[in-house]
């Protein structure tokens, strides 16, 4: 096999497409699978950018040896130590005993912890360049995108940014390596879900990373997941600016609720109809027995309004609601407006814990919490309808 897929004149591209994975980090559903990307620059010196999950070591090494075509591997630059990218480092060292491993102080501490490697390493900072012949690679620290050791590399010759997890998405590449070879109709939503799920807690760090990247002239972005960006760079950077600032992309309402026997489900449906009838086009419904927290986090990043509706269970919130609310609190997504509905049979009392979550999330409450006893009647259905109008008016 002669491996010759390139993103520019000097940079090879390798994508290992994982179609068996069901949950990334054993948390986030991956119905389209996952791609782990690697890049190799051949100059006077050769540089590999990151490795791969150990399951794909052999395939990466085969492609890489083919691309090297007999040349030695001089450097491995480690942008990120999460094992989906660093898992094969010790095997790479076995194959290329002389490869110098390049990372920052935090990277090197993790390299020792995960792989017990302390020799043949080069510690860099943002002032240290790495000359590889016709160019000097620059390093840009991007802590918390997504771990503290993360850094980017900038290749000034090809004007390429190697961006670690940033600008990545869930999903295999299926032959389309560049953004313009992919349908943005699935890539951008999966980039949002990836960012919001994986990095979403660290908005201020995202903005700092973007600020540093804005100082560079960038023709190509090479992330560790998802397509290489060369055509839609402004689009993905614009979205990252919104996501980092927790600014909703669109006006809309995400109804997050639970229902055991369908009564709260009927309330949520009636409310959705009222919101839509009062002029709000974007209404997304998540019954938490059937939706995942991953989808909810992504939708809450996208839209400006939320409704929380929970039945009472053992005198508390229905458990899946507690889980999704805890995951939202852990992301800390401010700047949303939210209405509350509590339901139950003999003592509906979930309005108070839902209001406490709204306070923790620093969301603005729309109207008064609504209480539904058992099922909707004429009085409560009117109250639900009116709440729908209030929500639509508040969001519009
Ligand atoms: Fe793709 Fe944070 O690892």
Coordinates of C-alpha atoms in Angstrom, one line a residue, residues 167-349:
X167 CA -13.1 22.2 15.9
X168 CA -13.6 18.4 16.0
X169 CA -16.9 16.5 15.7
X170 CA -18.3 13.1 16.4
X171 CA -18.7 10.8 13.4
X172 CA -16.5 8.8 11.0
X173 CA -15.2 10.5 7.8
X174 CA -16.3 7.9 5.3
X175 CA -14.0 9.1 2.6
X176 CA -14.6 12.8 2.9
X177 CA -11.5 14.2 4.6
X178 CA -12.1 17.9 4.0
X179 CA -15.1 20.0 5.2
X180 CA -16.1 20.7 1.6
X181 CA -16.3 16.9 0.9
X182 CA -18.8 16.5 3.8
X183 CA -22.4 17.5 4.3
X184 CA -22.4 20.4 6.9
X185 CA -26.0 19.3 7.6
X186 CA -24.6 16.6 9.9
X187 CA -21.1 17.9 10.6
X188 CA -22.1 21.2 12.3
X189 CA -24.7 19.6 14.7
X190 CA -22.2 16.9 15.6
X191 CA -19.5 19.5 16.1
X192 CA -21.9 21.4 18.4
X193 CA -22.7 18.2 20.3
X194 CA -19.0 17.3 20.5
X195 CA -18.0 20.8 21.8
X196 CA -20.9 21.2 24.2
X197 CA -20.5 17.7 25.7
X198 CA -16.7 17.5 25.9
X199 CA -15.4 21.0 26.2
X200 CA -18.6 23.0 27.1
X201 CA -17.7 23.6 30.7
X202 CA -14.6 25.6 29.7
X203 CA -16.0 28.5 27.7
X204 CA -13.6 31.2 29.0
X205 CA -10.7 29.0 28.0
X206 CA -12.2 28.5 24.6
X207 CA -12.4 32.2 24.1
X208 CA -8.7 32.6 25.1
X209 CA -7.7 29.9 22.7
X210 CA -9.7 31.6 19.9
X211 CA -8.0 34.9 20.7
X212 CA -4.6 33.3 20.3
X213 CA -5.6 31.6 17.0
X214 CA -6.9 34.9 15.7
X215 CA -3.3 36.3 15.7
X216 CA -2.4 33.6 13.1
X217 CA -3.1 33.5 9.3
X218 CA -4.9 30.2 8.9
X219 CA -5.6 28.5 5.6
X220 CA -6.3 25.0 7.0
X221 CA -7.3 23.7 10.4
X222 CA -6.4 20.1 11.2
X223 CA -8.3 18.8 14.3
X224 CA -7.9 15.4 15.9
X225 CA -11.6 14.5 15.1
X226 CA -13.8 15.3 12.2
X227 CA -13.0 16.8 8.8
X228 CA -10.1 19.1 8.0
X229 CA -11.4 22.7 7.7
X230 CA -10.3 24.6 4.6
X231 CA -13.6 26.1 3.2
X232 CA -15.9 26.6 6.3
X233 CA -13.2 28.0 8.6
X234 CA -15.1 31.2 9.3
X235 CA -18.3 29.2 10.0
X236 CA -16.7 26.9 12.6
X237 CA -14.7 29.7 14.3
X238 CA -17.9 31.8 14.5
X239 CA -19.8 29.0 16.1
X240 CA -16.9 28.4 18.6
X241 CA -17.1 32.1 19.5
X242 CA -20.8 31.8 20.3
X243 CA -20.4 28.5 22.2
X244 CA -17.4 29.8 24.2
X245 CA -19.5 32.9 25.2
X246 CA -22.5 30.7 25.9
X247 CA -24.5 32.8 23.5
X248 CA -27.5 31.0 22.0
X249 CA -27.3 30.5 18.2
X250 CA -31.1 30.8 17.8
X251 CA -34.3 31.7 19.6
X252 CA -36.1 28.6 20.6
X253 CA -37.3 26.4 23.4
X254 CA -36.0 23.1 24.7
X255 CA -38.6 21.2 26.7
X256 CA -36.9 18.8 29.0
X257 CA -39.3 16.6 30.9
X258 CA -40.3 13.2 32.2
X259 CA -43.5 11.2 32.3
X260 CA -44.3 7.8 33.8
X261 CA -47.8 7.2 32.5
X262 CA -48.2 9.9 29.9
X263 CA -49.9 12.7 31.9
X264 CA -46.9 15.0 32.0
X265 CA -46.2 14.0 28.4
X266 CA -49.6 15.4 27.5
X267 CA -48.9 18.6 29.4
X268 CA -45.6 19.0 27.6
X269 CA -47.3 18.4 24.2
X270 CA -50.0 20.9 25.0
X271 CA -47.4 23.5 26.1
X272 CA -45.3 22.9 22.9
X273 CA -48.4 23.6 20.8
X274 CA -49.1 26.8 22.7
X275 CA -45.5 27.9 22.3
X276 CA -45.6 27.2 18.5
X277 CA -49.0 28.7 18.1
X278 CA -47.7 31.9 19.7
X279 CA -45.0 32.3 17.0
X280 CA -42.0 30.3 18.2
X281 CA -40.7 28.0 15.4
X282 CA -38.0 26.2 17.2
X283 CA -39.4 23.9 19.9
X284 CA -37.4 20.7 20.8
X285 CA -38.8 18.1 23.1
X286 CA -36.8 15.7 25.2
X287 CA -38.6 13.0 27.2
X288 CA -35.7 11.9 29.4
X289 CA -36.7 8.3 29.3
X290 CA -35.9 8.4 25.5
X291 CA -33.5 11.3 24.9
X292 CA -29.9 11.4 26.2
X293 CA -28.2 14.1 28.3
X294 CA -25.8 14.5 25.4
X295 CA -28.6 15.7 23.0
X296 CA -30.1 17.9 25.7
X297 CA -26.7 19.7 26.4
X298 CA -26.3 20.3 22.7
X299 CA -29.8 21.8 22.3
X300 CA -29.4 24.0 25.4
X301 CA -26.2 25.4 23.9
X302 CA -28.1 26.1 20.6
X303 CA -31.4 27.6 21.9
X304 CA -32.3 30.5 24.2
X305 CA -35.2 29.1 26.2
X306 CA -35.8 26.0 28.3
X307 CA -38.8 24.4 30.0
X308 CA -38.3 21.9 32.9
X309 CA -41.2 19.6 33.8
X310 CA -40.9 16.7 36.2
X311 CA -43.3 14.3 37.9
X312 CA -42.8 13.7 41.6
X313 CA -41.1 10.4 42.5
X314 CA -40.6 9.2 46.1
X315 CA -41.3 12.8 47.0
X316 CA -38.4 14.1 44.8
X317 CA -37.6 14.7 41.2
X318 CA -38.2 11.8 38.8
X319 CA -34.6 10.5 38.7
X320 CA -33.7 10.9 35.0
X321 CA -34.5 14.6 35.4
X322 CA -32.1 14.9 38.3
X323 CA -29.4 13.3 36.1
X324 CA -29.9 15.6 33.2
X325 CA -30.1 18.7 35.4
X326 CA -26.9 17.8 37.2
X327 CA -25.1 17.4 33.8
X328 CA -26.4 20.8 32.8
X329 CA -25.2 22.4 36.1
X330 CA -21.7 20.8 35.5
X331 CA -21.6 22.6 32.1
X332 CA -22.6 25.9 33.6
X333 CA -24.5 27.3 30.6
X334 CA -25.8 30.7 31.7
X335 CA -28.0 33.2 29.7
X336 CA -31.1 31.1 29.3
X337 CA -34.7 31.7 30.2
X338 CA -36.7 28.9 31.8
X339 CA -40.2 27.9 32.8
X340 CA -41.0 25.2 35.4
X341 CA -43.8 22.6 35.7
X342 CA -44.2 20.2 38.6
X343 CA -46.6 17.3 38.5
X344 CA -47.7 14.5 40.8
X345 CA -50.6 12.5 42.2
X346 CA -51.0 13.3 45.9
X347 CA -48.3 15.8 46.6
X348 CA -46.8 17.4 43.5
X349 CA -43.7 19.1 44.9

